[in-house]
Coordinates of N, CA and C in Angstrom, one line a residue:
M1 N 6.1 5.0 11.4 CA 5.4 4.2 12.3 C 3.9 4.3 12.1
I2 N 3.1 3.3 12.5 CA 1.7 3.4 12.5 C 1.2 3.5 13.9
A3 N 0.4 4.5 14.2 CA -0.3 4.7 15.5 C -1.7 4.1 15.4
L4 N -2.1 3.3 16.4 CA -3.4 2.7 16.4 C -4.2 3.2 17.6
D5 N -5.5 3.4 17.4 CA -6.4 3.9 18.5 C -6.4 2.8 19.6
Q6 N -5.8 3.1 20.7 CA -5.8 2.2 21.9 C -6.6 2.8 23.0
H7 N -7.4 3.8 22.8 CA -8.2 4.5 23.8 C -9.6 4.1 23.9
R8 N -10.3 4.2 22.7 CA -11.7 4.0 22.7 C -12.1 2.6 22.7
D9 N -13.2 2.2 23.4 CA -13.7 0.9 23.4 C -14.3 0.5 22.0
Q10 N -14.8 1.5 21.3 CA -15.3 1.2 19.9 C -14.7 2.3 19.1
S11 N -13.8 2.0 18.1 CA -13.1 2.9 17.3 C -13.9 3.2 16.1
P12 N -14.0 4.5 15.6 CA -14.9 4.9 14.6 C -14.7 4.3 13.2
Y13 N -13.5 3.9 12.9 CA -13.3 3.4 11.5 C -12.8 2.0 11.4
I14 N -13.3 1.2 12.3 CA -13.0 -0.3 12.3 C -14.4 -1.0 12.2
K15 N -14.4 -1.9 11.2 CA -15.6 -2.7 10.9 C -15.4 -4.2 10.8
D16 N -16.4 -4.9 10.9 CA -16.3 -6.4 10.7 C -16.3 -6.7 9.2
K17 N -16.2 -7.9 8.9 CA -16.1 -8.3 7.5 C -17.4 -8.0 6.7
K18 N -18.5 -7.8 7.4 CA -19.8 -7.5 6.7 C -19.9 -6.0 6.5
G19 N -19.0 -5.2 7.0 CA -19.1 -3.8 6.9 C -19.8 -3.1 8.0
D20 N -20.2 -3.8 9.0 CA -20.8 -3.2 10.2 C -19.8 -2.7 11.2
P21 N -20.1 -1.7 11.9 CA -19.1 -1.2 12.9 C -18.8 -2.3 13.9
L22 N -17.5 -2.5 14.2 CA -17.1 -3.5 15.2 C -17.4 -2.9 16.6
K23 N -18.0 -3.7 17.4 CA -18.5 -3.2 18.7 C -17.3 -3.2 19.7
V24 N -16.2 -3.8 19.4 CA -15.1 -3.8 20.3 C -13.9 -3.2 19.5
N25 N -12.9 -2.7 20.2 CA -11.7 -2.1 19.5 C -10.6 -3.1 19.6
P26 N -10.3 -3.8 18.5 CA -9.3 -4.8 18.5 C -7.9 -4.3 18.8
F27 N -7.6 -3.0 18.5 CA -6.3 -2.5 18.8 C -5.9 -2.3 20.3
K28 N -7.0 -2.5 21.1 CA -6.7 -2.5 22.5 C -6.1 -3.8 23.0
D29 N -6.1 -4.8 22.1 CA -5.6 -6.1 22.4 C -4.1 -6.2 21.9
E30 N -3.2 -6.5 22.8 CA -1.8 -6.5 22.5 C -1.5 -7.6 21.4
R31 N -2.3 -8.7 21.4 CA -2.0 -9.8 20.5 C -2.4 -9.3 19.1
V32 N -3.4 -8.5 18.9 CA -3.7 -7.9 17.6 C -2.6 -7.0 17.1
R33 N -2.1 -6.1 18.0 CA -1.1 -5.2 17.6 C 0.2 -6.0 17.2
Q34 N 0.5 -7.0 18.0 CA 1.7 -7.8 17.7 C 1.5 -8.5 16.3
A35 N 0.3 -9.0 16.1 CA 0.0 -9.6 14.8 C 0.2 -8.7 13.6
L36 N -0.2 -7.5 13.7 CA 0.0 -6.5 12.7 C 1.5 -6.2 12.5
S37 N 2.2 -6.2 13.6 CA 3.7 -6.0 13.5 C 4.4 -7.1 12.8
L38 N 4.0 -8.3 13.2 CA 4.7 -9.5 12.6 C 4.3 -9.7 11.1
A39 N 3.2 -9.2 10.7 CA 2.8 -9.4 9.3 C 3.4 -8.3 8.3
V40 N 4.2 -7.4 8.9 CA 4.9 -6.4 8.0 C 6.2 -6.9 7.6
N41 N 6.4 -7.0 6.3 CA 7.7 -7.4 5.8 C 8.6 -6.1 5.6
L42 N 9.3 -5.8 6.6 CA 10.1 -4.6 6.7 C 11.1 -4.5 5.6
D43 N 11.8 -5.6 5.3 CA 12.8 -5.7 4.2 C 12.2 -5.3 2.9
A44 N 11.0 -5.8 2.7 CA 10.3 -5.5 1.4 C 9.9 -4.0 1.3
L45 N 9.5 -3.4 2.4 CA 9.2 -2.0 2.4 C 10.5 -1.2 2.1
V46 N 11.6 -1.6 2.7 CA 12.9 -0.9 2.4 C 13.3 -1.0 1.0
K47 N 13.2 -2.2 0.5 CA 13.7 -2.5 -0.9 C 12.8 -2.0 -2.0
S48 N 11.5 -2.3 -1.8 CA 10.5 -2.0 -2.9 C 10.0 -0.6 -2.9
V49 N 9.6 -0.1 -1.7 CA 8.9 1.2 -1.5 C 9.9 2.3 -1.4
M50 N 10.9 2.1 -0.5 CA 11.9 3.1 -0.3 C 13.2 3.0 -1.2
R51 N 13.2 2.0 -2.0 CA 14.3 1.8 -2.9 C 15.7 1.8 -2.3
G52 N 15.7 1.2 -1.1 CA 17.0 1.0 -0.3 C 17.3 2.3 0.5
K53 N 16.6 3.3 0.4 CA 16.9 4.6 1.1 C 16.2 4.6 2.5
A54 N 16.4 3.5 3.3 CA 15.8 3.5 4.6 C 16.4 2.3 5.3
V55 N 16.2 2.3 6.6 CA 16.7 1.2 7.5 C 15.5 0.6 8.2
A56 N 15.3 -0.7 8.1 CA 14.2 -1.3 8.9 C 14.6 -1.2 10.4
T57 N 13.6 -0.9 11.2 CA 13.8 -0.7 12.6 C 12.5 -0.9 13.4
Q58 N 12.6 -1.2 14.7 CA 11.4 -1.1 15.5 C 11.7 -0.2 16.7
S59 N 12.5 0.8 16.5 CA 12.8 1.8 17.5 C 12.2 3.1 17.2
L60 N 11.6 3.7 18.1 CA 11.0 5.0 17.9 C 12.0 6.1 17.6
V61 N 13.3 5.9 18.0 CA 14.3 6.9 17.8 C 15.4 6.3 17.0
S62 N 16.2 7.2 16.3 CA 17.2 6.7 15.4 C 18.5 6.5 16.2
N63 N 19.6 6.0 15.5 CA 20.8 5.7 16.2 C 21.6 7.0 16.5
S64 N 21.1 8.1 16.1 CA 21.8 9.4 16.4 C 21.3 10.0 17.8
V65 N 20.3 9.4 18.3 CA 19.6 9.9 19.5 C 20.1 9.3 20.8
L66 N 20.3 10.1 21.8 CA 20.7 9.6 23.1 C 19.6 8.7 23.7
G67 N 19.9 7.4 24.0 CA 18.9 6.5 24.5 C 18.5 5.4 23.5
Y68 N 19.1 5.5 22.3 CA 18.9 4.5 21.2 C 19.4 3.2 21.7
S69 N 18.7 2.1 21.3 CA 19.1 0.7 21.7 C 19.1 -0.1 20.4
A70 N 20.2 -0.6 20.1 CA 20.4 -1.5 18.9 C 19.5 -2.8 19.1
E71 N 19.4 -3.2 20.3 CA 18.6 -4.4 20.6 C 17.2 -4.2 20.3
V72 N 16.7 -3.0 20.8 CA 15.3 -2.7 20.5 C 15.0 -2.5 19.0
A73 N 16.0 -1.9 18.3 CA 15.9 -1.5 16.9 C 15.8 -2.8 16.0
K74 N 16.4 -3.9 16.5 CA 16.5 -5.1 15.6 C 15.0 -5.6 15.5
P75 N 14.6 -5.7 14.2 CA 13.2 -6.1 14.0 C 12.9 -7.5 14.3
Y76 N 11.7 -7.8 14.7 CA 11.2 -9.2 14.8 C 11.2 -9.8 13.4
D77 N 11.3 -11.1 13.3 CA 11.2 -11.8 12.0 C 9.8 -11.6 11.4
Y78 N 9.8 -11.4 10.1 CA 8.5 -11.4 9.4 C 7.9 -12.8 9.6
D79 N 6.7 -12.9 10.1 CA 6.1 -14.2 10.4 C 4.5 -14.1 10.3
P80 N 4.0 -14.1 9.1 CA 2.5 -14.0 8.9 C 1.8 -15.2 9.5
V81 N 2.5 -16.4 9.6 CA 1.8 -17.6 10.2 C 1.5 -17.3 11.7
K82 N 2.5 -16.8 12.4 CA 2.4 -16.5 13.8 C 1.4 -15.4 14.0
A83 N 1.4 -14.4 13.0 CA 0.4 -13.3 13.1 C -1.0 -13.8 13.0
K84 N -1.3 -14.8 12.1 CA -2.6 -15.4 12.0 C -3.0 -16.1 13.3
A85 N -2.0 -16.8 13.9 CA -2.3 -17.5 15.1 C -2.7 -16.6 16.3
L86 N -2.0 -15.4 16.3 CA -2.3 -14.4 17.3 C -3.7 -13.8 17.1
L87 N -4.1 -13.6 15.9 CA -5.4 -13.1 15.6 C -6.5 -14.1 16.0
K88 N -6.2 -15.3 15.7 CA -7.2 -16.4 16.1 C -7.3 -16.5 17.6
E89 N -6.2 -16.4 18.3 CA -6.1 -16.4 19.8 C -6.9 -15.2 20.4
A90 N -6.8 -14.1 19.7 CA -7.5 -12.9 20.2 C -9.0 -12.9 19.8
G91 N -9.4 -13.9 19.0 CA -10.8 -13.9 18.6 C -11.2 -13.3 17.3
Y92 N -10.1 -13.0 16.5 CA -10.3 -12.4 15.2 C -9.9 -13.3 14.0
E93 N -10.2 -14.6 14.1 CA -9.8 -15.5 13.1 C -10.3 -15.1 11.7
N94 N -11.5 -14.5 11.7 CA -12.0 -14.1 10.4 C -11.6 -12.6 10.0
G95 N -10.8 -12.0 10.8 CA -10.3 -10.7 10.5 C -11.3 -9.6 10.7
F96 N -10.9 -8.4 10.2 CA -11.8 -7.2 10.3 C -11.3 -6.2 9.3
S97 N -11.8 -5.0 9.3 CA -11.3 -4.0 8.4 C -11.2 -2.7 9.1
F98 N -10.3 -1.8 8.6 CA -10.2 -0.5 9.2 C -9.6 0.4 8.1
I99 N -9.8 1.7 8.4 CA -9.2 2.8 7.6 C -7.9 3.2 8.1
L100 N -6.9 3.3 7.2 CA -5.6 3.8 7.6 C -5.4 5.2 7.0
D101 N -5.3 6.2 7.8 CA -5.1 7.6 7.4 C -3.6 7.9 7.1
T102 N -3.4 8.6 6.1 CA -2.0 9.0 5.8 C -2.0 10.3 5.0
P103 N -0.9 11.1 5.2 CA -0.7 12.3 4.3 C -0.1 11.8 3.0
N104 N -0.3 12.5 2.0 CA 0.4 12.1 0.7 C 1.4 13.1 0.2
N105 N 1.8 14.1 1.1 CA 2.8 15.1 0.7 C 3.6 15.5 1.9
R106 N 3.8 14.6 2.9 CA 4.6 15.0 4.1 C 5.9 14.2 4.2
W107 N 5.9 12.9 4.1 CA 7.1 12.1 4.2 C 7.3 11.4 2.9
V108 N 8.6 11.0 2.7 CA 8.9 10.3 1.4 C 8.1 9.0 1.3
N109 N 7.4 8.9 0.2 CA 6.6 7.7 -0.1 C 5.6 7.3 1.0
D110 N 5.0 8.4 1.7 CA 4.1 8.1 2.8 C 2.9 7.3 2.3
E111 N 2.2 7.8 1.2 CA 1.0 7.1 0.8 C 1.4 5.7 0.3
N112 N 2.5 5.5 -0.4 CA 2.9 4.2 -1.0 C 3.2 3.2 0.1
L113 N 3.8 3.7 1.2 CA 4.1 2.9 2.3 C 2.8 2.3 2.9
C114 N 1.8 3.1 3.0 CA 0.5 2.6 3.6 C -0.2 1.7 2.7
K115 N -0.1 1.9 1.4 CA -0.7 1.0 0.4 C 0.0 -0.4 0.5
A116 N 1.3 -0.4 0.7 CA 2.1 -1.6 0.8 C 1.7 -2.4 2.1
L117 N 1.5 -1.6 3.2 CA 1.0 -2.2 4.4 C -0.3 -2.9 4.2
A118 N -1.2 -2.2 3.5 CA -2.6 -2.7 3.3 C -2.5 -4.1 2.6
S119 N -1.6 -4.2 1.6 CA -1.4 -5.4 0.9 C -0.9 -6.5 1.8
M120 N 0.1 -6.2 2.7 CA 0.6 -7.2 3.6 C -0.4 -7.7 4.6
W121 N -1.2 -6.7 5.2 CA -2.2 -7.1 6.2 C -3.3 -7.9 5.6
A122 N -3.6 -7.7 4.3 CA -4.6 -8.5 3.6 C -4.3 -10.0 3.7
K123 N -3.0 -10.3 3.7 CA -2.6 -11.7 3.7 C -2.9 -12.4 5.0
I124 N -3.2 -11.6 6.1 CA -3.6 -12.3 7.3 C -5.1 -12.0 7.6
G125 N -5.8 -11.6 6.6 CA -7.2 -11.5 6.7 C -7.8 -10.2 7.2
I126 N -6.9 -9.1 7.2 CA -7.4 -7.8 7.6 C -7.4 -6.9 6.4
D127 N -8.6 -6.3 6.2 CA -8.8 -5.5 5.0 C -8.6 -4.0 5.4
V128 N -7.7 -3.3 4.7 CA -7.3 -2.0 5.0 C -7.6 -1.0 3.9
N129 N -8.4 0.0 4.2 CA -8.7 1.0 3.2 C -7.8 2.2 3.5
V130 N -6.8 2.5 2.6 CA -5.9 3.7 2.8 C -6.6 5.0 2.4
R131 N -6.7 5.9 3.3 CA -7.3 7.2 3.1 C -6.2 8.2 3.1
S132 N -5.8 8.7 1.9 CA -4.7 9.7 1.9 C -5.3 11.1 1.6
M133 N -4.5 12.1 2.1 CA -5.0 13.5 2.0 C -3.8 14.4 2.2
P134 N -3.9 15.6 1.7 CA -2.7 16.6 1.9 C -2.5 16.8 3.4
R135 N -1.3 17.1 3.7 CA -0.9 17.3 5.1 C -1.7 18.3 5.8
A136 N -2.2 19.3 5.1 CA -3.0 20.4 5.7 C -4.3 19.9 6.3
Q137 N -4.8 18.8 5.7 CA -6.0 18.2 6.2 C -5.7 17.1 7.2
Y138 N -4.6 16.4 6.9 CA -4.2 15.2 7.7 C -4.0 15.5 9.2
F139 N -3.1 16.5 9.4 CA -2.7 16.7 10.8 C -3.8 17.2 11.7
P140 N -4.6 18.2 11.3 CA -5.8 18.5 12.1 C -6.7 17.4 12.4
K141 N -6.8 16.5 11.4 CA -7.7 15.3 11.6 C -7.2 14.4 12.7
V142 N -5.9 13.9 12.5 CA -5.4 12.9 13.5 C -5.1 13.5 14.9
L143 N -4.7 14.8 14.9 CA -4.4 15.4 16.2 C -5.7 15.7 17.0
S144 N -6.8 15.6 16.3 CA -8.1 15.8 17.1 C -8.7 14.4 17.3
F145 N -7.8 13.3 17.1 CA -8.2 11.9 17.4 C -9.3 11.4 16.5
D146 N -9.5 12.0 15.3 CA -10.5 11.5 14.4 C -9.9 10.5 13.5
S147 N -9.4 9.4 14.1 CA -8.8 8.4 13.3 C -8.7 7.1 14.1
S148 N -8.7 6.0 13.4 CA -8.5 4.7 14.1 C -7.0 4.2 13.9
A149 N -6.4 4.7 12.8 CA -5.0 4.3 12.6 C -4.4 5.4 11.6
G150 N -3.2 5.8 11.9 CA -2.5 6.8 11.1 C -1.0 6.7 11.0
L151 N -0.5 7.2 10.0 CA 1.0 7.2 9.8 C 1.6 8.3 10.6
V152 N 2.7 8.0 11.3 CA 3.4 9.1 12.1 C 4.9 9.0 11.8
G153 N 5.5 10.2 11.7 CA 7.0 10.3 11.6 C 7.5 11.2 12.7
W154 N 8.7 11.0 13.2 CA 9.2 11.9 14.2 C 10.7 11.9 14.2
G155 N 11.2 13.1 14.3 CA 12.7 13.3 14.5 C 12.9 14.1 15.7
S156 N 14.0 13.7 16.5 CA 14.3 14.4 17.7 C 15.2 15.6 17.4
T157 N 14.7 16.8 17.5 CA 15.5 18.0 17.3 C 16.6 18.2 18.3
T158 N 16.4 17.6 19.5 CA 17.3 17.7 20.6 C 18.4 16.6 20.6
L159 N 18.1 15.6 19.7 CA 19.0 14.4 19.7 C 19.0 13.7 21.0
D160 N 17.9 13.8 21.8 CA 17.7 13.1 23.0 C 16.3 12.4 23.0
A161 N 16.2 11.2 23.6 CA 15.0 10.4 23.4 C 13.8 11.0 24.2
Y162 N 14.0 11.9 25.1 CA 12.9 12.4 25.9 C 11.8 13.0 25.1
Q163 N 12.2 13.9 24.2 CA 11.2 14.6 23.4 C 10.3 13.7 22.6
P164 N 10.8 12.8 21.8 CA 9.8 11.9 21.1 C 9.0 11.0 22.0
L165 N 9.6 10.5 23.1 CA 8.9 9.6 24.0 C 7.8 10.4 24.8
Q166 N 8.1 11.6 25.2 CA 7.1 12.4 25.9 C 6.0 12.8 25.0
S167 N 6.2 12.9 23.7 CA 5.2 13.3 22.7 C 4.4 12.2 22.1
L168 N 5.1 11.0 21.9 CA 4.5 9.9 21.2 C 3.9 8.8 22.1
V169 N 4.5 8.7 23.3 CA 4.1 7.5 24.2 C 3.4 8.0 25.5
A170 N 3.8 9.1 26.0 CA 3.1 9.6 27.3 C 1.6 9.7 27.1
T171 N 0.9 9.5 28.1 CA -0.6 9.6 28.1 C -0.9 11.1 27.8
F172 N -1.9 11.3 26.9 CA -2.2 12.6 26.4 C -2.7 13.5 27.6
D173 N -2.2 14.7 27.7 CA -2.6 15.6 28.7 C -2.5 17.0 28.0
N174 N -3.6 17.6 27.7 CA -3.6 18.8 27.0 C -3.0 20.0 27.8
Q175 N -3.1 20.0 29.1 CA -2.6 21.0 29.9 C -1.0 21.0 30.0
S176 N -0.5 19.8 30.1 CA 1.0 19.7 30.3 C 1.7 19.6 28.9
G177 N 0.9 19.2 27.9 CA 1.5 19.0 26.6 C 2.0 17.6 26.4
A178 N 1.9 16.7 27.4 CA 2.3 15.3 27.3 C 1.5 14.6 26.2
G179 N 2.1 13.8 25.4 CA 1.3 13.0 24.5 C 0.7 13.8 23.4
I180 N 1.3 14.9 23.0 CA 0.7 15.9 22.1 C 0.6 15.3 20.7
S181 N 1.5 14.3 20.4 CA 1.4 13.6 19.1 C 1.1 12.1 19.3
N182 N 0.5 11.8 20.4 CA 0.1 10.4 20.7 C -1.3 10.2 20.1
I183 N -1.4 10.1 18.8 CA -2.7 10.1 18.1 C -3.4 8.8 18.4
G184 N -2.8 7.8 18.9 CA -3.4 6.5 19.2 C -3.9 6.5 20.7
R185 N -3.7 7.6 21.4 CA -4.1 7.7 22.8 C -3.6 6.6 23.6
I186 N -2.3 6.2 23.4 CA -1.6 5.2 24.2 C -1.6 5.7 25.7
S187 N -1.9 4.8 26.6 CA -1.8 5.1 28.0 C -1.2 3.9 28.7
N188 N 0.1 4.0 29.0 CA 0.8 2.9 29.6 C 1.4 3.4 30.9
E189 N 0.9 3.0 32.0 CA 1.3 3.5 33.4 C 2.8 3.4 33.6
K190 N 3.4 2.3 33.3 CA 4.8 2.1 33.5 C 5.6 3.0 32.7
A191 N 5.3 3.1 31.4 CA 6.0 4.1 30.5 C 5.9 5.5 31.0
D192 N 4.7 5.9 31.5 CA 4.5 7.2 32.0 C 5.4 7.5 33.2
E193 N 5.5 6.6 34.1 CA 6.4 6.8 35.3 C 7.9 7.0 34.8
I194 N 8.3 6.2 33.9 CA 9.7 6.3 33.4 C 9.9 7.6 32.7
I195 N 9.0 8.0 31.9 CA 9.2 9.3 31.2 C 9.2 10.4 32.1
K196 N 8.4 10.4 33.2 CA 8.5 11.5 34.2 C 9.8 11.5 34.9
T197 N 10.4 10.4 35.1 CA 11.7 10.3 35.7 C 12.8 10.8 34.7
L198 N 12.6 10.4 33.5 CA 13.5 10.8 32.4 C 13.6 12.4 32.3
A199 N 12.4 13.0 32.5 CA 12.3 14.4 32.3 C 13.3 15.2 33.2
I200 N 13.6 14.7 34.4 CA 14.4 15.4 35.3 C 15.8 14.7 35.6
A201 N 16.0 13.6 35.0 CA 17.3 12.9 35.2 C 18.4 13.7 34.5
E202 N 19.5 13.9 35.2 CA 20.6 14.7 34.7 C 21.8 13.8 34.2
D203 N 22.0 12.7 34.8 CA 23.1 11.8 34.4 C 22.9 11.2 33.0
P204 N 23.8 11.3 32.1 CA 23.6 10.8 30.7 C 23.3 9.3 30.7
Q205 N 24.1 8.6 31.5 CA 23.9 7.1 31.5 C 22.6 6.7 32.0
K206 N 22.1 7.4 33.0 CA 20.8 7.1 33.6 C 19.7 7.4 32.5
R207 N 19.9 8.5 31.8 CA 18.9 8.9 30.7 C 18.9 7.8 29.7
I208 N 20.0 7.3 29.3 CA 20.1 6.2 28.3 C 19.3 5.0 28.8
L209 N 19.5 4.6 30.0 CA 18.8 3.4 30.5 C 17.3 3.6 30.6
L210 N 16.9 4.8 31.1 CA 15.5 5.1 31.2 C 14.8 5.1 29.8
A211 N 15.4 5.7 28.9 CA 14.9 5.8 27.5 C 14.7 4.4 26.9
R212 N 15.7 3.6 27.1 CA 15.7 2.2 26.6 C 14.6 1.4 27.2
E213 N 14.3 1.6 28.4 CA 13.1 0.9 29.1 C 11.8 1.2 28.3
V214 N 11.6 2.5 28.0 CA 10.4 2.9 27.3 C 10.4 2.4 25.9
L215 N 11.5 2.4 25.2 CA 11.6 1.9 23.9 C 11.3 0.4 23.8
K216 N 11.8 -0.3 24.9 CA 11.5 -1.7 24.9 C 10.0 -2.0 25.2
I217 N 9.4 -1.2 26.0 CA 8.0 -1.4 26.3 C 7.2 -1.2 25.0
D218 N 7.6 -0.1 24.2 CA 6.9 0.2 23.0 C 7.0 -0.9 22.0
K219 N 8.1 -1.5 21.9 CA 8.3 -2.6 21.0 C 7.6 -3.9 21.4
E220 N 7.8 -4.3 22.7 CA 7.3 -5.6 23.2 C 5.7 -5.6 23.2
E221 N 5.1 -4.4 23.5 CA 3.7 -4.3 23.5 C 3.1 -3.8 22.2
A222 N 4.0 -3.5 21.2 CA 3.5 -3.0 19.9 C 2.6 -1.8 20.1
L223 N 3.1 -0.9 21.0 CA 2.3 0.4 21.1 C 2.2 1.2 19.8
H224 N 3.3 1.1 19.1 CA 3.3 1.6 17.7 C 3.8 0.4 16.8
I225 N 3.4 0.4 15.5 CA 3.9 -0.5 14.5 C 5.0 0.3 13.8
V226 N 6.2 0.2 14.4 CA 7.4 0.9 13.9 C 7.9 0.2 12.6
L227 N 8.2 1.1 11.6 CA 8.5 0.5 10.2 C 9.9 0.7 9.8
L228 N 10.4 2.0 9.7 CA 11.7 2.2 9.2 C 12.2 3.6 9.5
Q229 N 13.5 3.7 9.3 CA 14.2 5.0 9.5 C 14.6 5.5 8.1
P230 N 14.0 6.5 7.6 CA 14.4 7.0 6.2 C 15.8 7.6 6.2
M231 N 16.4 7.5 5.1 CA 17.7 8.2 4.9 C 17.6 9.5 4.3
F232 N 18.4 10.4 4.6 CA 18.5 11.7 3.9 C 19.4 11.6 2.7
S233 N 19.0 12.2 1.6 CA 19.9 12.3 0.4 C 20.4 13.7 0.2
W234 N 21.7 13.8 0.1 CA 22.4 15.1 -0.1 C 23.2 15.0 -1.4
A235 N 23.2 16.1 -2.2 CA 24.0 16.1 -3.4 C 24.8 17.4 -3.4
M236 N 26.0 17.3 -4.0 CA 26.9 18.5 -4.0 C 27.9 18.3 -5.1
K237 N 28.5 19.4 -5.6 CA 29.6 19.3 -6.6 C 30.8 18.7 -5.9
Q238 N 31.8 18.3 -6.8 CA 33.0 17.7 -6.3 C 33.9 18.6 -5.5
N239 N 33.7 19.9 -5.7 CA 34.6 20.9 -5.0 C 33.9 21.3 -3.7
V240 N 32.9 20.7 -3.3 CA 32.1 21.0 -2.1 C 32.2 19.8 -1.1
D241 N 32.6 20.1 0.1 CA 32.6 19.1 1.2 C 31.6 19.6 2.3
V242 N 30.7 18.8 2.7 CA 29.7 19.2 3.8 C 29.6 18.1 4.8
I243 N 29.7 18.5 6.1 CA 29.4 17.6 7.2 C 27.9 17.6 7.3
T244 N 27.2 16.4 7.0 CA 25.8 16.4 7.0 C 25.3 16.0 8.4
R245 N 24.2 16.6 8.8 CA 23.7 16.4 10.2 C 22.6 15.4 10.2
P246 N 22.4 14.7 11.2 CA 21.3 13.7 11.3 C 19.9 14.3 11.4
D247 N 19.8 15.6 11.7 CA 18.5 16.2 11.7 C 18.2 16.9 10.4
N248 N 19.1 16.7 9.4 CA 18.8 17.2 8.0 C 18.9 18.7 7.9
R249 N 19.6 19.4 8.8 CA 19.8 20.8 8.7 C 21.2 21.2 8.2
L250 N 21.2 22.3 7.5 CA 22.5 22.7 6.9 C 23.1 23.7 7.8
T251 N 24.4 23.4 8.2 CA 25.2 24.3 9.0 C 26.2 25.0 8.1
L252 N 26.1 26.3 7.9 CA 26.9 27.0 6.9 C 28.4 26.8 7.2
E253 N 28.7 26.9 8.5 CA 30.2 26.8 8.8 C 30.8 25.4 8.6
W254 N 29.9 24.5 8.3 CA 30.4 23.1 8.1 C 30.6 22.8 6.6
I255 N 30.5 23.9 5.8 CA 30.7 23.7 4.3 C 32.1 24.2 4.0
N256 N 32.8 23.4 3.2 CA 34.1 23.7 2.7 C 34.2 23.6 1.2
L257 N 34.6 24.8 0.6 CA 34.7 24.9 -0.8 C 36.2 24.8 -1.2
H258 N 36.5 24.0 -2.2 CA 38.0 23.9 -2.5 C 38.1 23.7 -4.0

């Protein structure tokens, strides 16, 4: 997914077409974020960049996680025409430019994904400069909010939606740890209230419904530009059977040699 700076009134790495700093932050406008989402050809990303080893989605969590919603995960149709119309409506008919930060050694095809996005966004008049760097430099940079846009990946080690939602969507609070990976500084009051309720809800069905509410908000308001769910690739000899886990961890007792 791509996280966009939705906190500052003027974001440091966004400029107008002349190269001057843009005095307003376009990412605070839902129409601009929706335009960016609609201008992404997810099927092309899966086919060309990921070579089929991914699933197009607009859900922050995968189908292995409690709270997953197939309805939310179903992507909007690729629609650059509508994207241009939204930009015009928001006052950015002539576009703008920004820097997209990405690691180049953290996720599969991370840098190539961002370069493909830059090409797609250029078609709606937005110029994107991809700034890639090793993960050792990338994470300190974006986690200190020194970014206007950055690539983010997340897996729920608990297989429950609360952990990713509390980390990615909740308003940043250094004392409580909320929003610790919310590099776009999203602050959505409704989502915050639901996440707080989710934190103490015990009934599994209630947890599912609460998580789906936040996932729906994230999609409809394009709080993140969600791209895809990568697949894990496992290889083994013919005499080895392994139950593979969705968190990509190897459980020794689940290995059978024959």
